[in-house]
Structure formats: structure tokens, C-alpha cells
XYZ file of C-alpha atoms in Angstrom:
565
model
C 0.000 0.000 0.000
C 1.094 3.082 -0.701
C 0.850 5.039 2.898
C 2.437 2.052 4.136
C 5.434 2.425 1.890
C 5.434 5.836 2.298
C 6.019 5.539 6.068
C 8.243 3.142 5.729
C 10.655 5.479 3.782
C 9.813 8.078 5.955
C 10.846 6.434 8.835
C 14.433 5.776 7.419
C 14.449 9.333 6.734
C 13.758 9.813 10.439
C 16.610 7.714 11.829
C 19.107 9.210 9.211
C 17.678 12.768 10.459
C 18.468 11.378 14.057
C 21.889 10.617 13.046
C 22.463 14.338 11.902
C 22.071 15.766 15.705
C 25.190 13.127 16.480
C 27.483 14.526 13.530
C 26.931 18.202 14.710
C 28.117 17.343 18.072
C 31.101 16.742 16.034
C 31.334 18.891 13.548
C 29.578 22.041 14.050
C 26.944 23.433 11.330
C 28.620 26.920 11.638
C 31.526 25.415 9.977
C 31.954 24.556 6.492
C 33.092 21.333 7.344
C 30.303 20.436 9.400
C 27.781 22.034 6.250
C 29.847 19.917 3.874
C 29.531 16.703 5.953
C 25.638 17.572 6.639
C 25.155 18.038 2.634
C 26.916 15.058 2.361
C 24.617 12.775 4.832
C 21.311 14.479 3.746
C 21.935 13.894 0.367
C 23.184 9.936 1.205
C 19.919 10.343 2.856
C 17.876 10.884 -0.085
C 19.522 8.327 -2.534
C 18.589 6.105 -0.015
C 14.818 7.160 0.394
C 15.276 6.978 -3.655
C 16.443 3.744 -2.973
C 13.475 2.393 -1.073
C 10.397 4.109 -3.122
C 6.799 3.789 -3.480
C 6.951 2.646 -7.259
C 4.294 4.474 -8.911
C 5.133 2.818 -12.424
C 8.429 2.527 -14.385
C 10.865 5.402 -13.955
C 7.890 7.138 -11.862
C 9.036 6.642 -7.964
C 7.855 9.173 -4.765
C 10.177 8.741 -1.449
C 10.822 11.499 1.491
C 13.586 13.244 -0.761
C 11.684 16.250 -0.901
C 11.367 16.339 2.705
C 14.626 15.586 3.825
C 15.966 17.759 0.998
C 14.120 21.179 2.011
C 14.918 20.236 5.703
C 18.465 20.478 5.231
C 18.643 23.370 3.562
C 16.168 24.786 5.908
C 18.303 24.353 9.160
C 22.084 23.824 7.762
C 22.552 26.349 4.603
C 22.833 26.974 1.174
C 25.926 24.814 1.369
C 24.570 21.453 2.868
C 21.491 22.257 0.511
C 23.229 22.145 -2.745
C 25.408 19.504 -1.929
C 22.770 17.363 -0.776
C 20.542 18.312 -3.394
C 23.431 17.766 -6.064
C 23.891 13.991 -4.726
C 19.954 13.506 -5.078
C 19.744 14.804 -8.762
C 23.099 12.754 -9.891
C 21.207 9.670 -8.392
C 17.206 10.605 -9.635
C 19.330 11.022 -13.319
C 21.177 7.463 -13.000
C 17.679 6.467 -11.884
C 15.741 8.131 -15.134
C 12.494 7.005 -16.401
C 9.939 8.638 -17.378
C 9.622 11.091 -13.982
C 13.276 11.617 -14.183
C 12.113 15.391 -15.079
C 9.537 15.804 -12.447
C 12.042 14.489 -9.732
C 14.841 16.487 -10.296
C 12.185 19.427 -10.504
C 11.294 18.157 -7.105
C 14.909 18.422 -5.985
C 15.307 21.430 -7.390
C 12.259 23.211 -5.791
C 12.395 21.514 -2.805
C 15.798 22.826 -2.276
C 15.540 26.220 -3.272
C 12.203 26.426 -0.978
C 13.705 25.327 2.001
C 16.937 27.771 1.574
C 14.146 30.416 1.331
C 12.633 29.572 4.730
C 16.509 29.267 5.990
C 16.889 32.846 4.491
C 13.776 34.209 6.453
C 14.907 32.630 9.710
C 18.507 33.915 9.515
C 17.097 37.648 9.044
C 14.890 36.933 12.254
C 11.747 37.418 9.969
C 10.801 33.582 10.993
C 10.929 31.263 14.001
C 11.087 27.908 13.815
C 8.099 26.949 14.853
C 5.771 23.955 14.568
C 3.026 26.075 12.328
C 5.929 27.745 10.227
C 7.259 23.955 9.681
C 3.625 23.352 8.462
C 3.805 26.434 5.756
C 6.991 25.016 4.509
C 5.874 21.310 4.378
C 2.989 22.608 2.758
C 4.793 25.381 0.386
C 7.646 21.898 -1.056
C 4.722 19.842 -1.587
C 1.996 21.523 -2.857
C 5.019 22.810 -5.811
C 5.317 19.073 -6.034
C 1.659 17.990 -7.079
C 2.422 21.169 -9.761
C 5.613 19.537 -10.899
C 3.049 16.377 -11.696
C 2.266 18.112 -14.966
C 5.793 17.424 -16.161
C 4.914 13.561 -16.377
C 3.512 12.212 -19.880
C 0.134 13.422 -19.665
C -0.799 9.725 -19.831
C -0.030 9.750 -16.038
C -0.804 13.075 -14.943
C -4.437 12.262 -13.771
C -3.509 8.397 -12.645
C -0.871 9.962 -10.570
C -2.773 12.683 -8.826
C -5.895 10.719 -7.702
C -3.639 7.886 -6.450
C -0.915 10.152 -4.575
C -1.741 13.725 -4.238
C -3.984 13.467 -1.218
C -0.866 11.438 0.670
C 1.500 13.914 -0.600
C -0.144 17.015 0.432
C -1.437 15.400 3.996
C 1.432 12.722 5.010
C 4.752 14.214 3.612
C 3.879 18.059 5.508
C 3.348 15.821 8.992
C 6.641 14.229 8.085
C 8.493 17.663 7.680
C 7.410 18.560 10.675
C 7.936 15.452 12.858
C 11.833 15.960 11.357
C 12.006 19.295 11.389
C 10.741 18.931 15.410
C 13.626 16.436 15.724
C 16.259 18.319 13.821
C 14.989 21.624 16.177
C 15.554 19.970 18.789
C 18.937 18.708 18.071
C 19.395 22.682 17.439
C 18.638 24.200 20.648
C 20.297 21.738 22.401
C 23.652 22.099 20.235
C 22.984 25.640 20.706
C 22.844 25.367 24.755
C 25.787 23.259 24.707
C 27.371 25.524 22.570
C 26.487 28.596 24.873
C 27.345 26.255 28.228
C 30.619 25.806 26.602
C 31.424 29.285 25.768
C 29.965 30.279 29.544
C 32.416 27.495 30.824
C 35.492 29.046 28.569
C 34.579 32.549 29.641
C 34.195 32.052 33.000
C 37.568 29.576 33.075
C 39.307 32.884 31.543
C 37.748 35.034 33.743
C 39.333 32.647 36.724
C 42.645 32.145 35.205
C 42.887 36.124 34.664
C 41.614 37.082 37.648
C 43.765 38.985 40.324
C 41.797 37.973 43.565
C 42.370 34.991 44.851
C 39.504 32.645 44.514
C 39.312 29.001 46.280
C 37.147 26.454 47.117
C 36.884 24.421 50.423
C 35.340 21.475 52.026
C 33.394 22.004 55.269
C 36.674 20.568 56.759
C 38.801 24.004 55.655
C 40.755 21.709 52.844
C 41.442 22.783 49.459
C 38.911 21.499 46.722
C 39.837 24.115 44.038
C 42.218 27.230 43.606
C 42.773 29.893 41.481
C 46.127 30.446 39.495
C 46.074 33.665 41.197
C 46.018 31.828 44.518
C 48.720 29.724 43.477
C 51.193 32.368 42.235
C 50.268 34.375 45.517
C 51.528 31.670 47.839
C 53.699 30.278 45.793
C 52.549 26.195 45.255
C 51.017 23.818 42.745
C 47.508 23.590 42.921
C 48.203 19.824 43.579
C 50.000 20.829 46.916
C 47.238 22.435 47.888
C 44.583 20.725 46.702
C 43.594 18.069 49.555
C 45.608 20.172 52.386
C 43.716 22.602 54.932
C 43.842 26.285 54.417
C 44.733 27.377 58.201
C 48.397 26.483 58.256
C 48.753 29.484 55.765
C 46.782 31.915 57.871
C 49.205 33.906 60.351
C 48.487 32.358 64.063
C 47.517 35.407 65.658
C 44.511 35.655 63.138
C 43.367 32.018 63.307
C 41.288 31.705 65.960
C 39.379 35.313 65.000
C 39.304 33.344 61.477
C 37.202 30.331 62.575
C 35.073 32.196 64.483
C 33.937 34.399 61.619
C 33.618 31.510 59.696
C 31.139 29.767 61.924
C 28.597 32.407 60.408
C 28.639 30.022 56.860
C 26.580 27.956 58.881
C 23.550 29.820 59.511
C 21.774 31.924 57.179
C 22.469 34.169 55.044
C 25.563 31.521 54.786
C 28.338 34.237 53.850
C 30.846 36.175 56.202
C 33.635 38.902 55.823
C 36.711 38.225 57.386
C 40.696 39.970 57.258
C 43.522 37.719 58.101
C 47.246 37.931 57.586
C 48.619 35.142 55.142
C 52.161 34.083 54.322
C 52.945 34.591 50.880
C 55.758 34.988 48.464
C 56.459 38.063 49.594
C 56.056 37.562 53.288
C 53.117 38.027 55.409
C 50.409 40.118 54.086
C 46.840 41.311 54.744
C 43.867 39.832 52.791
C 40.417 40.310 53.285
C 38.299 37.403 52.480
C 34.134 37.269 51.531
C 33.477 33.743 51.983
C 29.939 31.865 50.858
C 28.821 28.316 51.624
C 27.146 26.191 48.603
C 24.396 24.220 49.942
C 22.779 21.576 48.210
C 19.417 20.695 47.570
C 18.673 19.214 50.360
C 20.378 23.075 52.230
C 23.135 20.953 53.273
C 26.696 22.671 52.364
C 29.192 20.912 50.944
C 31.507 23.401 49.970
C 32.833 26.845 50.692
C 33.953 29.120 47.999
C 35.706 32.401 49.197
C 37.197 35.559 47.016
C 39.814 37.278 48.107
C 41.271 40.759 47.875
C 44.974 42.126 49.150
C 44.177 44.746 51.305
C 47.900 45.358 52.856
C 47.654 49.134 51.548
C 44.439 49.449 53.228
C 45.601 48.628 56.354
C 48.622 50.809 56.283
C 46.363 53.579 55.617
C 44.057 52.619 58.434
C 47.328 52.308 61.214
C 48.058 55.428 59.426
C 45.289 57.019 60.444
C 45.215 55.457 63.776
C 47.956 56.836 64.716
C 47.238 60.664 63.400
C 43.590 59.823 65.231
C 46.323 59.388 68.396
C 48.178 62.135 67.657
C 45.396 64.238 67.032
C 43.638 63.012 70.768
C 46.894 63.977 72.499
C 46.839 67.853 71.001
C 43.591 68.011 71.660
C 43.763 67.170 75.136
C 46.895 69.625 75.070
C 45.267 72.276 73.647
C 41.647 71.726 75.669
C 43.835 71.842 78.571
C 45.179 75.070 77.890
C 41.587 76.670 76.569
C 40.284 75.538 80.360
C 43.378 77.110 81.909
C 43.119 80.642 79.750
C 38.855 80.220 80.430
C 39.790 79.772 84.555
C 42.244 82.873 83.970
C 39.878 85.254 81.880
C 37.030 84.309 84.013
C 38.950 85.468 87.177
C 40.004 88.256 85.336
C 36.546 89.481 84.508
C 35.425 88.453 87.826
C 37.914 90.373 89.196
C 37.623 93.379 87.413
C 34.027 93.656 87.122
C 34.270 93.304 91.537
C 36.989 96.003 91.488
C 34.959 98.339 89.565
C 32.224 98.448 91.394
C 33.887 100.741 94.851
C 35.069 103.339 92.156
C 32.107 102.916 90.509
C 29.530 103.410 93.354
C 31.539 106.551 94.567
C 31.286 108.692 91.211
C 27.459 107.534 91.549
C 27.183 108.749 95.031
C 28.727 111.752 94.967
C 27.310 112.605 91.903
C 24.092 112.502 93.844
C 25.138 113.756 96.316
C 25.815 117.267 93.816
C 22.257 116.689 92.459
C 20.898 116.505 95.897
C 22.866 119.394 97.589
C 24.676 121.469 95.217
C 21.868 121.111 92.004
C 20.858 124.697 91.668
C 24.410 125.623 91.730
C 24.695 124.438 88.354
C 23.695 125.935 84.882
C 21.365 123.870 82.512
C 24.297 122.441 80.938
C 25.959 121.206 84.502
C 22.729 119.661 85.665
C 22.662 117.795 81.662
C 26.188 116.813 82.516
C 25.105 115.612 85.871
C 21.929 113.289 84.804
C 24.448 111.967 82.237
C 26.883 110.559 84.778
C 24.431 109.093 86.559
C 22.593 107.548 84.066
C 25.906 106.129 83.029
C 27.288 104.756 86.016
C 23.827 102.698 86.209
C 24.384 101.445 83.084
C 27.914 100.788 84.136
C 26.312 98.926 87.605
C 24.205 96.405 85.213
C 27.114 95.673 83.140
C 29.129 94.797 85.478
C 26.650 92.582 86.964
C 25.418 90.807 83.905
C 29.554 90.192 83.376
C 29.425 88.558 86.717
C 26.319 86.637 85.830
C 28.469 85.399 82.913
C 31.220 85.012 85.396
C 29.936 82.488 87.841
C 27.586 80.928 85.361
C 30.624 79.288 83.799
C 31.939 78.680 87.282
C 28.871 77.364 88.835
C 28.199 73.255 89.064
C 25.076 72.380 88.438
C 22.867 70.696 90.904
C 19.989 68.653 89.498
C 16.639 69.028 90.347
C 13.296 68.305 88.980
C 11.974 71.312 87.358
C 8.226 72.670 86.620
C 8.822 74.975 83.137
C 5.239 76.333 83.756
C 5.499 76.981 87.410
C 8.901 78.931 87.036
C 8.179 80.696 84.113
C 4.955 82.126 85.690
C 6.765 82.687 88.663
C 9.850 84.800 86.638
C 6.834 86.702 84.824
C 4.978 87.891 88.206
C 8.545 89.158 89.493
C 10.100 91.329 86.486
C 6.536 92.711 84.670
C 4.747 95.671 86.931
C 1.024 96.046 86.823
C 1.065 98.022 83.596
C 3.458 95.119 81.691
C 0.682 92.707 82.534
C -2.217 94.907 81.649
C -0.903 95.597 78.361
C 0.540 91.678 77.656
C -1.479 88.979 76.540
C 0.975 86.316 78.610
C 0.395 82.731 77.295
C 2.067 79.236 79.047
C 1.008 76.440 77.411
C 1.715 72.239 78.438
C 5.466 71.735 79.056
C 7.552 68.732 79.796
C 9.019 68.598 83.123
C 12.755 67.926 83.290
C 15.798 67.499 85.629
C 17.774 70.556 85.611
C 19.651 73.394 87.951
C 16.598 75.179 88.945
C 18.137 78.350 89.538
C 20.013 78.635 86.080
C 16.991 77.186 84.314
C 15.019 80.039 86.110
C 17.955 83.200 84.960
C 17.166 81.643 81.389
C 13.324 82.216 81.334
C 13.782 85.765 82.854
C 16.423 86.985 80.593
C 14.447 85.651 77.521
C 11.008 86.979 79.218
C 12.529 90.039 79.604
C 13.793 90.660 76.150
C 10.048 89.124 74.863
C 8.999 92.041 77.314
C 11.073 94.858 76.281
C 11.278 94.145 72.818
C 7.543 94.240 72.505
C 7.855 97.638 73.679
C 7.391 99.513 70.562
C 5.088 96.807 68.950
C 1.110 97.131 68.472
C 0.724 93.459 69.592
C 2.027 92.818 72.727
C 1.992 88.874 72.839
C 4.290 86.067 74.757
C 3.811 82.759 74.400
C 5.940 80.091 76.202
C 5.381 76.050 75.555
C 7.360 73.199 74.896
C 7.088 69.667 73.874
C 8.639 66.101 74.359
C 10.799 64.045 71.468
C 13.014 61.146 71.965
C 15.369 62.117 74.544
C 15.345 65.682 74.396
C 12.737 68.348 75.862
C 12.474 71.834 73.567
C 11.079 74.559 74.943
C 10.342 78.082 73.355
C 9.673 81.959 73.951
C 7.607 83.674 71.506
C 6.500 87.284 71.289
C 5.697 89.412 68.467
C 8.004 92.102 68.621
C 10.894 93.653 66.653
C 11.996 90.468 65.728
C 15.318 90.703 64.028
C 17.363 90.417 61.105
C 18.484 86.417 60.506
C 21.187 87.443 57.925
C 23.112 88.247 61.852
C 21.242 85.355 63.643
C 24.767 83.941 64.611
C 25.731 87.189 66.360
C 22.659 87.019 68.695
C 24.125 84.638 71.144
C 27.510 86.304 71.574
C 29.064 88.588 74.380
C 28.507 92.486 74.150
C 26.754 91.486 70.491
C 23.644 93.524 69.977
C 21.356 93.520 66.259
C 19.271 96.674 67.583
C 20.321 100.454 68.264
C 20.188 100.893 72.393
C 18.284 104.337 71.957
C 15.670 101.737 70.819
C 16.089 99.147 73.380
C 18.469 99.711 76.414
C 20.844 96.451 77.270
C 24.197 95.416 78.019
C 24.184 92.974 74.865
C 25.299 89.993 77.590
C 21.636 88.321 78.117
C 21.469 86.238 75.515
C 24.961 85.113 75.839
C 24.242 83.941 79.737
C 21.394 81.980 78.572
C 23.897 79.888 76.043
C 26.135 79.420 78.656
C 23.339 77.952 80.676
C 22.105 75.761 78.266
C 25.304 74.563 76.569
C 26.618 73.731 80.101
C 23.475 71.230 80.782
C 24.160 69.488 77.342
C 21.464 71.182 75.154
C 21.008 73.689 72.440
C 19.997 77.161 71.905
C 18.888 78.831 68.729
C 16.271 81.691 67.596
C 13.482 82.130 64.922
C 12.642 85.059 63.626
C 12.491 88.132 61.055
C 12.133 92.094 61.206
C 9.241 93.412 63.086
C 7.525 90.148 62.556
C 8.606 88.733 65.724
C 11.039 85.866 68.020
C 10.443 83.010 68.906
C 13.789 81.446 71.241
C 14.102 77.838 71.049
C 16.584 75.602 73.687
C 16.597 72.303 74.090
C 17.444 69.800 77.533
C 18.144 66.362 78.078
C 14.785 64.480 78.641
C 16.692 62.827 81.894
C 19.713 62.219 83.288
């Protein structure tokens, strides 16, 4: 029967096909030896099909040569195509007959059809899929039932009821049961192909590699190593290969060294560790990142490590060490000596600002004594001359004090106690504003944390920053203070907010220092030493100090306080 037949030709055309995926193993198809070998066994392939036919009647003979023909060219090239299809047509001529012209038309076509398709999937235009395996079964054979008309028209018609049906159903299956097979074969040449040039790369990468990478048992013994590694320490890999690692390590870093690399035990299975290690050229520093390879059951069975010469790093780092040293020591020097010139200016202001005072006192009391006794003895210009002085000397008299404010508030040692913010900043409010301050004020105090502190500094902070909330609100329509605070992590911040004169923050770092003053004193009278005491304060109970503000829009003082201690 003729499907029988058919299939049994095809089937030789199978196992020949099968053979194929063996000689490109071999020989490669990018290769023109492995095209000219492929040509060769495709077209051995067909004069064997040819061999084996389904006899339609003398010299007219149908076999899987158009199959395996447009296959080969398909998947290996113009050059296995034509060499192939050159061994078919020398054998189909030897053969002749009557169909000798149809079947080398068959050849012919079959070839050139299939180098089309190979043309299409080289460009990317086509995949080789099972449907486009289909279109080209399909494309070779429905050009072969054409190619009937070139038999003598005595067998056209016999030939296309008895064979065309088979032709166009069982011989497109066939191409693409092969062409599956011969796919196959492909991809998997083309992942070996790709895990050998992965393998070669990586190998390279190894060999050229300047770390040092090895490979370890869970006992610490050598299981692989680097050329790097060898070259550093000078031995074969097959000295080392077998032979624990810890020998090499310098002693006073081994036991540091296993207990790091306990850590490849539990997850994440990796650990970081610096060791010194004897090499060629003595004992230097590496720093190791080690990672355990478990298997799938997440047992490890081996530990693979890269490492780095950090020698230079460490010199920089004992470097630096010893400059940190160096560095401590001057400090400590020069802190030394600050605290000593601090102790001496501090007694020196203390001491002068106490010495001035007896002068001080005696030009303001005889002065009013003048303006008490002697006052109409004087002309207008006398008695100007005489309000002058005194007014002087009293600014004088608050100078010096604030200076000794400033004076034994570095001095003083605190003394911890806990402190109500609300309570002692109503308390400093009742004492400094008169009757008329606290008719014209609207005096907020709103929730504020309580906090250890020295009660009696804490309390010369909220009156000298009440006071300046009080007279800097002078000249201001809206006479407002507001005083709150609030809790966050460990620190407490507090604030005092009025709506005053404000000031100008391009000189907000001026506000906090000695004698400094951003406002003109026939404005606002002051000794410019306020603000500077309440930095003192603060700084010396750990906190900070800083202000908010802008040009007759306002202040608002922050300072901050440890939340205990």
C-alpha cells in the first residue's frame, strides 16, 4: 500500500535525520566542514529514500527526498542544501524514467524552498516553529503535485488521484515530525554551545583574575584554587589541593578566622573576614568574603571564598590610627590650655568687674550727692552733665553685673533638680513685669515637659528671655508672649515667643555672643550679655539654643534639655 510504503521510507528518513544531531556534536553546522559533511549525509539520505520508493510505475518513484531535501537546507545552509541536493539529482538522473524530469524538478524546488525559509529565519523574519514547519511542508509539496504536470500526460491524472492526497497530507506531517527532531537537536547544540562558551569565559575570567579565589570542604581543605592563589603563595595547585587552608593563615589571626567563619553555617551563609597570610612576599593582609554552597537538600558541601589584598588598606588605616592618636593627644593639650586661659579670663573678669564696682559706686554717690545738695548751683548744661553721669554709672552697675552673671555661670556646678517649666516661668513673669506690663501683655504658658535641671540657672534663662520678649515688645502694636514646649526622643524643647521687633536672621549667629547687639540701644536699652548667659546655661546642661525670627515680625527662642539624666 502506498501510505504504508510511504512511512516506511519516511521512517528511514527519520533515523538518518536522528543521526544528523550526532554529527553536529562533532562537527559544528557553523563550519563549512560540518555544512559539507551535513550536505553530504542528507543527500546519502535521499539516494537512499530513492532507494526504497513507493513505485508508482516505471521510472515514476515518490520517497521522502523532498522532505529531507528542504529540511536540510532549511536548518544547515545553502551549502549542505546544494550539496545534498546535487547527490539527489546525480542519483534521480542514473535512476531516469519517465519522472526523471519531475524528480529532479522536485529536488530542485524543494531545495531552493527550504533555503528560502533558511533565508527568512537567519534575518529573524521567521521562528522555527511547529506552524511555520507546516507552511513550509505545505509550500515543497503543494510545488510538487504542480511539478506532476511534467509527467507524460498519460499519467498526470492516474498519478494525482492515487498520490496527491498522501503527498499534500502525510509528507507536511513528516516535515514537521523531522524538522521537530532536527529543532531539537538545534537548541540543544545551541545550549551546549552557549554552556561551553559560559564554561570558557568564565575559566578565563578565573585564570585572569587577580583575587584569589578558592574552594573548600566544610573541613577548611582545598577542593579548588585559582592560578592567582597559586602564584600568591607560591605552590602547585596539587599541593594544595587536599591540604587545609589554616596552616597558611598567620596564628595570631586564626582563631578570630574560625570564628567568623562559623557564620557560613547559619543563614544568610556568607561572612567577611581579614587575616594575615604568608605569601611569596612575606606576610600580608587579605580580606576574604566567603559563601557556603548548599545543596538541595540546604546541606553545604563546599565553601567558595574571594579574596582581595588589602595590605595598603591597612597601612592607611594604622596610618590614620595613629594621626587619630596624635590628634587626641593635642587636643587634650590644647583643651587643657583653653580651660586654663577660660579659669584665667574668668577670674580676670570676675575680678575686674568686683573692682569696679567701689570706684564705681563713689562717682554715683557723689554725683548725687551734687544733684541733691549742690543742684541749683549748676547751669542747665551742669545739671545735663550731671543726669548723664548718673545715668551712666547705672548702666555701668548692670554691666558689670550681667559680666558677673556670665562670670559664675561658667563657674557654677550644676545641681539637678526636677523642674516645673510652667510653674517657674509664671513665677519669673509675676517678678520682672509691673502692673502696667501685665495689663498691656497677653501672657500665654502652654503644656510643658518637666525635666531634671539646675533650677536656679533654668530660672535666669526664662527671665532673661522673658525680659527681652517684654522689652522688645515695647514699641510693637501686639504685645503677645507665648511660652510652651514639647517632648521628642530624649530631648525636651522649649520656646519663647513674642511678636516684637523680631530681628534680622542674615546676623542670627551674632545674637548669642558677648557684648553682640542687632538693635540700636536708643531703641532698646541692654548690656548685649543676656542672651549670651542663657547659652552658657544651656550649653553647660548638654542642650542647644537657637532663635526664629524676622524684622518686626517677631522671636520666637528655642533651647533644648536632656529628657533625663
Amino acid at each position: 500500500m502506498i501510505i504504508i510504503d510511504l512511512i516506511y521510507n519516511l521512517a528511514i528518513l527519520i533515523a538518518i535525520s536522528i543521526l544528523a544531531g550526532f554529527v553536529d556534536k562533532r562537527w559544528s553546522r557553523f563550519t563549512k566542514t560540518g555544512q559539507i559533511i551535513q550536505g553530504v549525509l542528507f543527500g546519502t539520505t535521499a539516494i537512499i529514500g530513492m532507494m526504497q520508493p513507493f513505485v508508482m510505475s516505471e521510472g515514476i518513484i515518490f520517497d521522502g527526498r523532498s522532505v529531507i531535501l528542504s529540511l536540510c537546507s532549511f536548518f544547515f545552509g545553502p551549502i549542505s542544501g546544494i550539496i545534498a541536493a546535487l547527490f539527489a539529482i546525480s542519483y534521480r538522473i542514473y535512476l531516469g524514467g519517465s519522472g526523471a524530469i519531475m524528480g529532479v524538478s522536485v529536488i530542485t524546488a524543494s531545495t531552493l524552498i527550504g533555503l528560502a525559509f533558511h533565508i527568512l529565519k537567519k534575518s529573524n523574519s521567521l521562528k522555527t516553529t511547529t506552524l511555520n514547519l507546516l507552511y513550509l511542508g505545505l509550500a515543497v509539496h503543494i510545488v510538487m503535485i504542480l511539478l506532476m504536470l511534467t509527467l507524460p500526460s498519460s499519467m498526470q491524472l492516474v498519478t494525482l488521484k492515487k498520490i496527491s492526497l498522501t503527498v499534500i497530507i502525510a509528507y507536511p506531517l513528516a516535515t514537521i515530525l523531522i524538522g521537530k527532531i532536527l529543532k531539537d537537536q538545534e537548541e540543544n547544540q545551541s545550549m551546549i554551545d552557549e554552556i561551553k562558551r559560559r564554561e570558557e569565559n568564565y575559566r578565563l575570567l578565573i585564570e585572569n583574575q587577580s583575587d584569589l579565589i578558592v574552594k573548600v570542604d566544610i573541613d577548611g581543605k582545598f577542593t579548588y584554587v585559582s592560578s592567582s592563589y597559586c602564584n600568591t603563595f607560591g605552590k602547585t595547585e596539587k599541593e594544595l589541593i587536599g591540604n587545609k587552608f589554616l596552616p597558611l593563615v598567620h596564628q595570631d589571626d586564626q582563631q578570630k578566622t574560625i570564628e567568623e567563619m562559623k557564620k557560613l553555617f547559619i543563614p544568610p551563609y556568607q561572612c567577611y573576614l581579614e587575616q594575615r597570610a604568608l605569601t611569596v612576599d612575606g606576610w600580608k593582609w587579605y580580606g576574604w568574603a566567603d559563601k557556603a554552597i548548599l545543596d538541595s537538600k540546604g546541606e553545604i558541601i563546599e565553601i567558595i571564598g574571594v579574596g582581595r589584598n588589602i595590605n595598603e588598606k591597612k597601612e592607611y588605616e594604622n596610618k590614620i590610627k595613629n594621626l587619630n592618636v596624635e590628634l587626641e593627644e593635642k587636643v587634650h593639650k590644647r583643651t587643657i590650655q583653653l580651660e586654663d586661659a577660660n579659669k584665667e579670663l574668668e577670674a580676670f573678669t570676675y575680678s575686674v568687674s568686683h573692682d569696679l564696682r567701689a570706684p564705681l559706686r563713689a562717682i554715683d554717690g557723689f554725683t548725687k550727692i551734687l544733684q541733691e545738695d549742690y543742684f541749683n548751683n549748676f547751669d542747665e548744661e551742669g545739671k545735663r552733665f550731671l543726669n548723664v553721669i548718673r545715668k551712666n554709672t547705672n548702666k555701668m552697675d548692670i554691666l558689670i553685673n550681667d559680666l558677673l552673671l556670665l562670670s559664675k555661670t561658667n563657674r557654677a556646678n550644676l545641681r539637678f533638680t526636677v523642674v516645673d517649666l510652667e510653674k517657674l516661668s509664671q513665677i519669673v513673669y509675676d517678678e520682672i513685669a509691673d502692673s502696667k506690663t501685665k495689663e498691656e501683655f497677653i501672657f500665654i504658658i502652654k503644656q510643658m515637659p518637666i525635666v531634671e535641671a539646675d533650677i536656679n540657672l533654668i530660672k535666669q534663662v526664662l527671665l532673661n528671655l522673658i525680659s527681652n520678649a517684654i522689652k522688645y515688645s515695647g514699641l510693637s502694636d501686639t504685645k503677645y508672649i507665648e511660652i510652651g514646649g514639647y517632648s521628642k526622643g530624649k530631648e525636651n524643647f522649649y520656646y519663647v515667643k513674642d511678636k516684637g521687633a523680631g530681628f534680622n536672621s542674615k546676623y542670627i549667629e551674632k545674637l548669642f555672643g558677648v557684648f553682640q547687639r542687632l538693635h540700636h540701644s536708643r531703641d532698646y536699652e541692654g548690656t548685649g550679655v543676656g542672651l549670651a548667659i542663657v547659652k552658657r546655661i544651656i550649653n553647660k546642661h548638654e542642650g542647644k539654643v537657637w532663635a526664629e525670627g524676622a524684622e518686626n515680625e517677631g522671636a520666637t527662642f528655642w533651647f533644648s534639655l536632656p529628657s533625663s539624666k
